[in-house]
Every structure is written in C-alpha cells, then in structure tokens.
Short mmCIF file of N, CA and C in Angstrom, two decimals:
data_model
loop_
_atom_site.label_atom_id
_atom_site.label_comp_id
_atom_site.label_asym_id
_atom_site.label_seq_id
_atom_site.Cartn_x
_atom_site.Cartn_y
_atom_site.Cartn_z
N UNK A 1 -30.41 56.75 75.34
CA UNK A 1 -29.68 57.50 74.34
C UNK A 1 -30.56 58.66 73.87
N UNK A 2 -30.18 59.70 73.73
CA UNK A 2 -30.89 60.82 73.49
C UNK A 2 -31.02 61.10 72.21
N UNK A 3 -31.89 62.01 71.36
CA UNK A 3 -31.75 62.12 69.98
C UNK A 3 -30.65 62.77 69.43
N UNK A 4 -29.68 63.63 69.80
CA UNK A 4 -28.75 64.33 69.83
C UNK A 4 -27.40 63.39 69.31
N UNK A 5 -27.33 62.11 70.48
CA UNK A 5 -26.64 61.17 70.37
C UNK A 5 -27.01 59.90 69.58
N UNK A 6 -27.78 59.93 69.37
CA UNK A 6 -28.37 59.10 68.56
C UNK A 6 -27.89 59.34 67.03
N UNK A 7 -27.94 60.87 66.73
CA UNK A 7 -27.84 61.21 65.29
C UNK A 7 -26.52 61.46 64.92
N UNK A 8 -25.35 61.61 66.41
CA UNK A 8 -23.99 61.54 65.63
C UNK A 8 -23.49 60.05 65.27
N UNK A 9 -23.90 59.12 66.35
CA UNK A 9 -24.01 57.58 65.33
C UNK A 9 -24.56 57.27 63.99
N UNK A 10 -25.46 57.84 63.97
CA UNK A 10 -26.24 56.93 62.76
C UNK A 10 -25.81 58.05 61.32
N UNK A 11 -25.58 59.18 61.43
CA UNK A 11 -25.75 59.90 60.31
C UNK A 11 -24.26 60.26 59.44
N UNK A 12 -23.38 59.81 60.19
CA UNK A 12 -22.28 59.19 59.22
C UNK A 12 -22.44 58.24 57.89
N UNK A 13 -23.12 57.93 58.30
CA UNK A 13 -23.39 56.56 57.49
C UNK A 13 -24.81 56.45 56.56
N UNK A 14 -25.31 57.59 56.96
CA UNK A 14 -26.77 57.71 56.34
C UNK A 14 -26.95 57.31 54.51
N UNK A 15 -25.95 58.28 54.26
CA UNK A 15 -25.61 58.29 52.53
C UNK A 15 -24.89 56.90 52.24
N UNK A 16 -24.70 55.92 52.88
CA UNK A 16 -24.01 54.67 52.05
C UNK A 16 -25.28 53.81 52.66
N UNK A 17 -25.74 53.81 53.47
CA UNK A 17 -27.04 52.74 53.51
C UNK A 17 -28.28 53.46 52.35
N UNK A 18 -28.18 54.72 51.75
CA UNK A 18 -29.00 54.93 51.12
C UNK A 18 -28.77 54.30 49.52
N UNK A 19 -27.08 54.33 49.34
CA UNK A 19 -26.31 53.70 47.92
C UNK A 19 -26.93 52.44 48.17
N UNK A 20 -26.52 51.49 48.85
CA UNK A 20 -26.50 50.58 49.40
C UNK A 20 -28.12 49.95 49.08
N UNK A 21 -28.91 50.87 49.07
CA UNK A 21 -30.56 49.88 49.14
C UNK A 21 -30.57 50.54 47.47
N UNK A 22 -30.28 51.84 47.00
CA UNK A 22 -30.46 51.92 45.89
C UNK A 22 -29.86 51.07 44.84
N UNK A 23 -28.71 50.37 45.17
CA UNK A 23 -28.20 49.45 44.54
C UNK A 23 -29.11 48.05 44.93
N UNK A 24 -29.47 48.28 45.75
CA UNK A 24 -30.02 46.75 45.85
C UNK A 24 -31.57 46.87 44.90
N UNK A 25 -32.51 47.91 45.13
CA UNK A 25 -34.09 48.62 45.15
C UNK A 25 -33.85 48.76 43.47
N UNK A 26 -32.70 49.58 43.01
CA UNK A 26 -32.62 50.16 41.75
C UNK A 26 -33.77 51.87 41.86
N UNK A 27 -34.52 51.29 42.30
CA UNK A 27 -35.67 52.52 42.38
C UNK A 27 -35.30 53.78 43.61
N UNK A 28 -34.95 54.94 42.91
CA UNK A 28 -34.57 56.21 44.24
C UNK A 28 -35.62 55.96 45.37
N UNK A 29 -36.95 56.15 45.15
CA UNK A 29 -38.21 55.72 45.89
C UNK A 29 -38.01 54.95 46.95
N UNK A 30 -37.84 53.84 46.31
CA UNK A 30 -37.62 52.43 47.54
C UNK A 30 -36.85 52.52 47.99
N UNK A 31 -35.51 53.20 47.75
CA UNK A 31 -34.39 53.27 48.43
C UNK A 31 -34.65 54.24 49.37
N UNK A 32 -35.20 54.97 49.12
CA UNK A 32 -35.10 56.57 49.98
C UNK A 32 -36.57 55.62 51.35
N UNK A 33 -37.17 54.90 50.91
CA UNK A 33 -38.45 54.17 51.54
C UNK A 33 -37.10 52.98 52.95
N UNK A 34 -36.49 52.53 51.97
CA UNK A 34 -35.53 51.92 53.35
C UNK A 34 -35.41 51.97 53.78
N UNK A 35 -34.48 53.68 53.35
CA UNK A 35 -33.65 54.08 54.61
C UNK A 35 -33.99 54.69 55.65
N UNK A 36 -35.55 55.14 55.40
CA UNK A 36 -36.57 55.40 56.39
C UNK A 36 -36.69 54.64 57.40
N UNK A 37 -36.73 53.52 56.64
CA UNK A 37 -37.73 52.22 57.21
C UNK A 37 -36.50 52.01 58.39
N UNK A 38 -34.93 51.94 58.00
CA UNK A 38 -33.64 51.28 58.50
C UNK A 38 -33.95 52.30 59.51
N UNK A 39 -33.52 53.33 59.70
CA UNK A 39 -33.58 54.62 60.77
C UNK A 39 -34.83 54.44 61.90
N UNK A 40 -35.80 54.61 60.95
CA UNK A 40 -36.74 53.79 62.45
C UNK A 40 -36.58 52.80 63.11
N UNK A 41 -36.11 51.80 62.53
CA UNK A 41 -36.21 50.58 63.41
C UNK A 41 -34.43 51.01 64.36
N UNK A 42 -33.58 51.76 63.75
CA UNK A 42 -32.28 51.89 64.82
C UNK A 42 -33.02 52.68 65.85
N UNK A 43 -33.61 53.86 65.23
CA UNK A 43 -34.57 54.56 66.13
C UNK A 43 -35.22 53.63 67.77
N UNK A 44 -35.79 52.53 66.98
CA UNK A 44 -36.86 52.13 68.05
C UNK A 44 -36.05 51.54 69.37
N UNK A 45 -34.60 50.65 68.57
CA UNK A 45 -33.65 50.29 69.44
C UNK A 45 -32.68 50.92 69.85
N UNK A 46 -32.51 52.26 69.56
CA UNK A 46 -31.52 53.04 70.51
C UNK A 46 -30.81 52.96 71.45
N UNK A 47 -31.40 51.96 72.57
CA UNK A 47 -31.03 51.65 73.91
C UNK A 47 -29.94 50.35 73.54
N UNK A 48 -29.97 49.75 72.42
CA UNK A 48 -29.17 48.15 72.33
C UNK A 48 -27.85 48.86 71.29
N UNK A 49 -28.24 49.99 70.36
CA UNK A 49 -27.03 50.12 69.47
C UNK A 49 -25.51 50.10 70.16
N UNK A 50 -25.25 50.35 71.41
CA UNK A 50 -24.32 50.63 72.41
C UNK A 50 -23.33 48.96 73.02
N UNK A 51 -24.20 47.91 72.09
CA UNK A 51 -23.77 46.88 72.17
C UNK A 51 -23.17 46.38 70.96
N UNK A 52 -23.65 47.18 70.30
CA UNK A 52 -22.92 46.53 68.83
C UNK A 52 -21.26 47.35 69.07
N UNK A 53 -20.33 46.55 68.41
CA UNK A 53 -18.52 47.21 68.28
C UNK A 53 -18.82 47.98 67.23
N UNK A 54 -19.74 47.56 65.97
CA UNK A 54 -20.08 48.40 64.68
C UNK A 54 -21.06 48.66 64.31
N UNK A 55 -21.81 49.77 64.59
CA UNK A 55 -23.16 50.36 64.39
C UNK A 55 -23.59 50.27 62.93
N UNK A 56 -22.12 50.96 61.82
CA UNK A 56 -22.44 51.08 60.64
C UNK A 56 -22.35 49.84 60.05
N UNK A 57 -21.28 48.53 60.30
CA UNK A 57 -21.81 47.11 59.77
C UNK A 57 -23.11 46.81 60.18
N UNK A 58 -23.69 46.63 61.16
CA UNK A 58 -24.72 46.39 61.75
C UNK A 58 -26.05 47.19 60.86
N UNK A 59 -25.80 48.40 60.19
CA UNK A 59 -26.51 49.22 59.80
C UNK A 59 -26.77 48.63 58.29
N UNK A 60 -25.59 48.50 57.78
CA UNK A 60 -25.45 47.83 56.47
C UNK A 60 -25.85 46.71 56.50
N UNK A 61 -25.83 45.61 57.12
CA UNK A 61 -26.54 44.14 57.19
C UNK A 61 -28.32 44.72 57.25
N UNK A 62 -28.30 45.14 58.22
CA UNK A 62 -30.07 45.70 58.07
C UNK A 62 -30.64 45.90 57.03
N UNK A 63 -29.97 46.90 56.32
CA UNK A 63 -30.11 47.38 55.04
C UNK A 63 -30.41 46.23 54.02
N UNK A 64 -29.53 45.51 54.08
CA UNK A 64 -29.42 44.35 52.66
C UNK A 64 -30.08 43.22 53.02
N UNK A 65 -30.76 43.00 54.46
CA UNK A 65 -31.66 42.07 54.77
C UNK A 65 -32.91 42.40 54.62
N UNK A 66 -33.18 44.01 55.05
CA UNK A 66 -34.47 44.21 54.62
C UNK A 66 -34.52 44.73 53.63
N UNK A 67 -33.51 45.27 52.35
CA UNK A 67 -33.63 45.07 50.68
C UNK A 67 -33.97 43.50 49.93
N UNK A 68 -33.34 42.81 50.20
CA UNK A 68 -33.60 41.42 50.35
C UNK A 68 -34.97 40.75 50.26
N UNK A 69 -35.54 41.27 51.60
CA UNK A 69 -37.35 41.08 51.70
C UNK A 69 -37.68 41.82 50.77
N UNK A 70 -38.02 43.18 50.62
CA UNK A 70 -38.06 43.85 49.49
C UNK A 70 -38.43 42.91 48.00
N UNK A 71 -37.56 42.92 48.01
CA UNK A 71 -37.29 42.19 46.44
C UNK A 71 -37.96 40.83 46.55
N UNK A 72 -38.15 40.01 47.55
CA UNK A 72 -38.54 38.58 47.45
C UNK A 72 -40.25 39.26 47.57
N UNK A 73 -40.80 39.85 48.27
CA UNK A 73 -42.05 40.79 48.56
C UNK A 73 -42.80 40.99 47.34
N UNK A 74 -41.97 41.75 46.28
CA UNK A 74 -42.45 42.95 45.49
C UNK A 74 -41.45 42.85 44.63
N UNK A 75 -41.11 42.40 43.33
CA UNK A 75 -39.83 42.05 42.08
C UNK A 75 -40.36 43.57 41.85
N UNK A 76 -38.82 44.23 41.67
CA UNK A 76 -38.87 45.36 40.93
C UNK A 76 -38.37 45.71 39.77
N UNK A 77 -39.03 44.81 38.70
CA UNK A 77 -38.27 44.34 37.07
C UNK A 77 -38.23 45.58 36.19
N UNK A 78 -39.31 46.44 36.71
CA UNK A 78 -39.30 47.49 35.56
C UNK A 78 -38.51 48.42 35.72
N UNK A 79 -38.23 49.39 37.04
CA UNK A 79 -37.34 50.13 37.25
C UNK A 79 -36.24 49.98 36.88
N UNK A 80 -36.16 51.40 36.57
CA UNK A 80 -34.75 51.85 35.51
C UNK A 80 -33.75 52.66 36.63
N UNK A 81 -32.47 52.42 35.94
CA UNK A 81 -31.58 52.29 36.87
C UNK A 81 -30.99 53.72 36.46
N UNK A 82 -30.67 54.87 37.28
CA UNK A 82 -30.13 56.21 36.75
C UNK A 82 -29.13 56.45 37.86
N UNK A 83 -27.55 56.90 37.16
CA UNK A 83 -26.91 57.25 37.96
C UNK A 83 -26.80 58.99 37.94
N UNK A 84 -26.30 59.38 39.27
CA UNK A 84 -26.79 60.73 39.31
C UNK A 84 -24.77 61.35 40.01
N UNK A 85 -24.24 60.06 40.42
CA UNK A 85 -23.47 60.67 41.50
C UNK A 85 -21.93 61.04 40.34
N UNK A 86 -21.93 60.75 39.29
CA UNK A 86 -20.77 60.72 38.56
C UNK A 86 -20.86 62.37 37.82
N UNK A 87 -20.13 63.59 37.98
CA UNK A 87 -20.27 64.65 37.33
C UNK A 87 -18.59 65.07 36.98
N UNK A 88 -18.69 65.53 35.89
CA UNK A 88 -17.43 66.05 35.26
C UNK A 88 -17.30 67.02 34.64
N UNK A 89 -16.52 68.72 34.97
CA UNK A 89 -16.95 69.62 33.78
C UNK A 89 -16.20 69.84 33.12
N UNK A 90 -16.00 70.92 32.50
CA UNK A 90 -15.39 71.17 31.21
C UNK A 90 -15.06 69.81 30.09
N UNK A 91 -16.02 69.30 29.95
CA UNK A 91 -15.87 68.55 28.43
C UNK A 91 -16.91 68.46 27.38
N UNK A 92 -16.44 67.93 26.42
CA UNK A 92 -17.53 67.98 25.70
C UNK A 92 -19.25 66.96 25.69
N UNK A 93 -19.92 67.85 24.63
CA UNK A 93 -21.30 67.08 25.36
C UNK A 93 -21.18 65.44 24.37
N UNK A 94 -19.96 65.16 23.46
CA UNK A 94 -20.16 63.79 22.89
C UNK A 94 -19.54 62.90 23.94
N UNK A 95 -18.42 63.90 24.91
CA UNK A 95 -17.55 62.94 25.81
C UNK A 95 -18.43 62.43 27.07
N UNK A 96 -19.29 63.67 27.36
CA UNK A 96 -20.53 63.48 27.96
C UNK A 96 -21.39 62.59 28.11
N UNK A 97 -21.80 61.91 26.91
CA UNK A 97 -22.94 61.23 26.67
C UNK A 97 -21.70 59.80 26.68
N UNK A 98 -20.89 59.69 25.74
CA UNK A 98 -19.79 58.63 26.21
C UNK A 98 -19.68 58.11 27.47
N UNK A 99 -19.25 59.10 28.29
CA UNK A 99 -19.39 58.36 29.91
C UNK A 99 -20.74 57.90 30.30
N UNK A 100 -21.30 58.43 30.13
CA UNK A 100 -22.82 58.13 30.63
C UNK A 100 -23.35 56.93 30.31
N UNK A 101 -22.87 56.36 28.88
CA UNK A 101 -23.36 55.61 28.29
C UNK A 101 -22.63 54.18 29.26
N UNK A 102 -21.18 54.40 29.22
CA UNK A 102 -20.20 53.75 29.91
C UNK A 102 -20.55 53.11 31.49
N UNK A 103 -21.26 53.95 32.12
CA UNK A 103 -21.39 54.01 32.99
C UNK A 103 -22.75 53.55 33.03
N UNK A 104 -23.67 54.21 32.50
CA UNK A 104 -24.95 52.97 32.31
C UNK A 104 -24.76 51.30 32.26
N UNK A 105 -23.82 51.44 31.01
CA UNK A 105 -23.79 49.64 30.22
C UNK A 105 -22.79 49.34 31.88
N UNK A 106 -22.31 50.10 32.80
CA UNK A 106 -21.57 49.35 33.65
C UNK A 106 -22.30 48.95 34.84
N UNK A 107 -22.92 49.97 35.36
CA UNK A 107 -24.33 49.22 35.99
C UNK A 107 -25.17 47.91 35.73
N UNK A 108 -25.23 48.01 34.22
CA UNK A 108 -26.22 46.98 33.50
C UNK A 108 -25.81 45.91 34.18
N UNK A 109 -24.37 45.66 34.22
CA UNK A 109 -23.46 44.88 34.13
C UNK A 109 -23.76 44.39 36.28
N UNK A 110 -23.52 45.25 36.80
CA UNK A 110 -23.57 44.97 37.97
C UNK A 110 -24.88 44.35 38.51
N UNK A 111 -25.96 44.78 38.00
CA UNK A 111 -27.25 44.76 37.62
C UNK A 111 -27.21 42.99 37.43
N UNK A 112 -26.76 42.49 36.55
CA UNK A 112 -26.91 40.93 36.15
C UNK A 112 -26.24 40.51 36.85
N UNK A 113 -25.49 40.47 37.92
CA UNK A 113 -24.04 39.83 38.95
C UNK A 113 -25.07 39.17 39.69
N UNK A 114 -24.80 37.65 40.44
CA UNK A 114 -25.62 37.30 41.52
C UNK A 114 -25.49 38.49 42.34
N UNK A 115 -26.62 38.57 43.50
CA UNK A 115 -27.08 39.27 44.45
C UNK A 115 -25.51 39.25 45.48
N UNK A 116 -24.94 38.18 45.58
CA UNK A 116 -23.73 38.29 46.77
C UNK A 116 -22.68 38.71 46.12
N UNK A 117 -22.61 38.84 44.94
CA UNK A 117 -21.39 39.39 44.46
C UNK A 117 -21.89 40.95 44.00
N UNK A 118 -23.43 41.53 43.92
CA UNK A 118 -23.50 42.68 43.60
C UNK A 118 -23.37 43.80 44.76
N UNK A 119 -23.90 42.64 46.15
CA UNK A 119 -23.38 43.41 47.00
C UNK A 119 -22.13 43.69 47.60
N UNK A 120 -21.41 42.66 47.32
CA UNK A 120 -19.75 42.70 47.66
C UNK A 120 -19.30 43.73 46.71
N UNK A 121 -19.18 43.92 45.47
CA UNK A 121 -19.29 44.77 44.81
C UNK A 121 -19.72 46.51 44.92
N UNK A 122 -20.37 46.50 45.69
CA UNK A 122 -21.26 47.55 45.86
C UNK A 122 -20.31 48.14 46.81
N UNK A 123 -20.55 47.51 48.41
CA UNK A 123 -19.55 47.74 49.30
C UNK A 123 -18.30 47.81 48.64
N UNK A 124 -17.45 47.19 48.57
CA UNK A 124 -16.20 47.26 48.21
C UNK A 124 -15.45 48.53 47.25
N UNK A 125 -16.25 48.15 46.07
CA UNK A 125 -15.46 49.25 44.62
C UNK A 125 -16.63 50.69 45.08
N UNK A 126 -17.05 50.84 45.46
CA UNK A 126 -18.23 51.92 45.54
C UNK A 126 -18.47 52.55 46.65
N UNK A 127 -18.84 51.87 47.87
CA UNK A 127 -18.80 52.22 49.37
C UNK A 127 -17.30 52.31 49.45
N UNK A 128 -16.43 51.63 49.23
CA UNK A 128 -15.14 51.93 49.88
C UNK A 128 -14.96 50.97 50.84
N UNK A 129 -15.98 50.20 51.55
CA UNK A 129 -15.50 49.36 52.74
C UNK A 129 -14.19 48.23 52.60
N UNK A 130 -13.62 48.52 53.99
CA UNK A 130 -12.16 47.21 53.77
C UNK A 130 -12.65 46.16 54.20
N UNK A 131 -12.54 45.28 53.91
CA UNK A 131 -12.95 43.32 53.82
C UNK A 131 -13.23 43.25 55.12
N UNK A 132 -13.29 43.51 56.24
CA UNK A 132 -13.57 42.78 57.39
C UNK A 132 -14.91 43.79 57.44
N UNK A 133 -15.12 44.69 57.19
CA UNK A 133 -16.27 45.33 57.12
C UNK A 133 -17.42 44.50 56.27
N UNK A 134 -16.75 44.24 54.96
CA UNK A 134 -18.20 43.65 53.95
C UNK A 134 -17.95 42.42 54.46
N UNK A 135 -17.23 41.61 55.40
CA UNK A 135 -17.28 40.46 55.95
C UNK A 135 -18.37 40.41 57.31
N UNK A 136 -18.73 41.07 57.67
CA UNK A 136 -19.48 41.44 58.67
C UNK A 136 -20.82 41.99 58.17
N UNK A 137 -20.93 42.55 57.23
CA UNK A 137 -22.25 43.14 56.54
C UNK A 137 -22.97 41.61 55.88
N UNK A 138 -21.94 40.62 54.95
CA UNK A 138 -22.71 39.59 54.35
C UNK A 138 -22.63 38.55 54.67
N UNK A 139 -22.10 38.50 56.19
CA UNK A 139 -21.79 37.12 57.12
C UNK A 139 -21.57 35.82 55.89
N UNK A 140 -19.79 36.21 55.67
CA UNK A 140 -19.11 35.56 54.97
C UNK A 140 -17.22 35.32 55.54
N UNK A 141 -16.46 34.42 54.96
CA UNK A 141 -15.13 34.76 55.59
C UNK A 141 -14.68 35.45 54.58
N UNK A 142 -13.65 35.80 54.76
CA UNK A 142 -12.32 37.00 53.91
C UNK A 142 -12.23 36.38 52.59
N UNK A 143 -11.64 35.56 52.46
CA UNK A 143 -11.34 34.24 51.63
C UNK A 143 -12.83 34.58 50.71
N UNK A 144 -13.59 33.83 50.96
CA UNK A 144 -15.03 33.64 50.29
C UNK A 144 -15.42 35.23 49.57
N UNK A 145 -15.32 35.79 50.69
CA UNK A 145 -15.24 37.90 49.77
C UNK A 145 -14.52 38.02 48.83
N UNK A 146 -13.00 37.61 49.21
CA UNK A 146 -12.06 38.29 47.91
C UNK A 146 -12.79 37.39 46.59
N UNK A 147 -12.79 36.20 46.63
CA UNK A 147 -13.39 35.24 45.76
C UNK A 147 -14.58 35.63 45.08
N UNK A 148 -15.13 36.16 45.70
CA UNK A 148 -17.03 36.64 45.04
C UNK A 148 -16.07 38.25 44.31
N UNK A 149 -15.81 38.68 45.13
CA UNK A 149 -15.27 40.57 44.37
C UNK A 149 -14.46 39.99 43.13
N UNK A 150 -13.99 39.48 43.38
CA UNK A 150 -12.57 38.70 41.86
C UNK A 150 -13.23 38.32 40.89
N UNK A 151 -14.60 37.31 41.16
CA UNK A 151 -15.66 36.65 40.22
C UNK A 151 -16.28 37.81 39.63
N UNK A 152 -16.85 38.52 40.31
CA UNK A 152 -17.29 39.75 40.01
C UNK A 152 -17.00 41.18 39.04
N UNK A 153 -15.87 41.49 39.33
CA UNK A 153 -14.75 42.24 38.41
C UNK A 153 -14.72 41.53 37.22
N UNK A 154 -13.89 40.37 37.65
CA UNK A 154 -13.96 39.37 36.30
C UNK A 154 -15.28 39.46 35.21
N UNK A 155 -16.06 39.01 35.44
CA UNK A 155 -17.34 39.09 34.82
C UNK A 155 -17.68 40.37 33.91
N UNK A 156 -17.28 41.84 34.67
CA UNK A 156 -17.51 42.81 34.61
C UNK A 156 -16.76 43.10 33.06
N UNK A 157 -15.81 42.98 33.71
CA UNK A 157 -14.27 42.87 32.63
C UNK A 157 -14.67 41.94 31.25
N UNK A 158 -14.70 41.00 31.27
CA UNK A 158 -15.12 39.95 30.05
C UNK A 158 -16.35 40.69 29.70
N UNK A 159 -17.26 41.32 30.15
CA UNK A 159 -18.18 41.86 29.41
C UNK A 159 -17.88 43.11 28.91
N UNK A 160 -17.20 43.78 29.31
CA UNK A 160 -16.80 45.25 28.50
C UNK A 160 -15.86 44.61 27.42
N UNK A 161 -14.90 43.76 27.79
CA UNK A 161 -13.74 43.56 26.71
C UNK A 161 -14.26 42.72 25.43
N UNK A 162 -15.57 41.94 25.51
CA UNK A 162 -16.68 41.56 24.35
C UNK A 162 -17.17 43.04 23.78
N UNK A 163 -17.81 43.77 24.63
CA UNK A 163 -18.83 45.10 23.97
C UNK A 163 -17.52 45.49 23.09
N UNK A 164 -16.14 45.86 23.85
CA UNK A 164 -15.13 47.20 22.92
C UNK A 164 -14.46 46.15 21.91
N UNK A 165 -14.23 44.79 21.80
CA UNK A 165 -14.13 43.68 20.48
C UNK A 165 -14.87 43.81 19.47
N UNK A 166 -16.22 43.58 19.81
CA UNK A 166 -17.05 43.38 19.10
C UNK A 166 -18.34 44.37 18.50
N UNK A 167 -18.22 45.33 19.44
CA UNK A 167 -19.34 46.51 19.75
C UNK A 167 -20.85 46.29 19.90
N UNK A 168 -20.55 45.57 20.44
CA UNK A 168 -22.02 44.67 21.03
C UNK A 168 -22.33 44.67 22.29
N UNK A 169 -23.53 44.99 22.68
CA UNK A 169 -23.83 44.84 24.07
C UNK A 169 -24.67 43.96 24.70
#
C-alpha cells in the first residue's frame, strides 16, 4: 500500500479518533499523543488494513484500547476538561457564558458515566456512529449498546433535571 493510499483510508476518520481519545485522555496533549501513536501503528501495518471490511471501526477499537492502557498506565485526575468545538455568534456574552457553563456541567456529567457507557456515548450522541458501528468498536451486541446509551442519557438527564430543581450541582 503506498502512502498516497494509505492516507485516503485513514484520514477520513482522523478527527473522530482524535474526539474519541480526547474523550477518553480528557487532556488535548494525550489525545493529540494517541492519535500519533494510532497512525503509526496503522502505518506499520498497512499491508493487513485491506483485510479489515472496516478500517474506521477497527481504527476506533485501537483507539479506546490503547486509551484504556493509557489510563490504567498513568491516571489522569488532574486534567481539566475544555470544550473548544461548540461556537455560536451573534449572542450575547451572558448567553455565552450560559452555554458554556451548560456544556461544561454536561461533560462533567459524561466525565462520571462508567467508561462503557462514556464511550457508547461518545460514539453515538457525538461521533454520530449507527449501532452496528459502536457494536464493533466495544465488542458488545445491539441489545447490550442501546441498554448502556439509555442508562447513560438517563443518568445524564436525572442529573441536569436535579441541578435546574434544585440549582445544585
């Protein structure tokens, strides 16, 4: 496989294995350190990607196995979590800081989810992937996915609908 061909496979997909470890890493650093790490090693096997039916599931399992090590390796408790991808103009700077805030405490939130439901989560409401995809990324059945994403939401949900009750976070 040549480098040419090599890079119209893999670089579709470059920007969601990078979400993908940053959601897992929290840290831009380590994430941006992954997806390095992920690219070399497709890199080294070039010659076998041609066997996989799905390069980018295949790409995404990599990802969250070697985020996975990561984290069991090296706990990354202190890093702070910043979202960058949400922009909106013309409003004001109180509506501004509102979303932001929203969107922080909603992370927080994803942030505390077990690990299999943050990544089902992740994939799903965020990547966009359809169920046989994040069924293949977290070697799980359909059934067991919708179940973890439902638990998940849920959770999400009962915790915002406490914060806007009560105004507590």
């Amino acid at each position: 496989m040549k480098q040419s061909d090599f890079l119209k496979v893999v670089l579709p997909f470059k920007d969601k294995v990078f979400r993908l470890a940053k959601r897992l890493l929290v840290s831009t650093e380590e994430a941006e350190d992954a997806t390095q790490e992920l690219f070399l090693k497709l890199w080294k096997n070039k010659g076998k990607l041609t066997e996989y039916k799905n390069v980018e599931a295949f790409a995404m399992t990599m990802t969250k196995n070697y985020c996975f090590d990561r984290l069991k390796s090296k706990q990354a408790g202190n890093l702070t979590l910043v979202h960058s991808n949400y922009k909106e103009k013309d409003t004001s700077l109180e509506k501004k800081v509102e979303n932001n805030d929203a969107i922080s405490h909603v992370h927080k939130l994803i942030e505390r989810l077990p690990e299999q439901q943050r990544v089902i989560i992740q994939l799903r409401d965020i990547e966009q992937y359809d169920f046989d995809e994040i069924c293949k990324v977290v070697d799980m059945k359909p059934t067991a996915v919708r179940v973890a994403l439902s638990r998940a939401r849920k959770t999400i949900r009962q915790e915002l609908i406490k914060q806007h009750n009560y105004g507590v976070s």
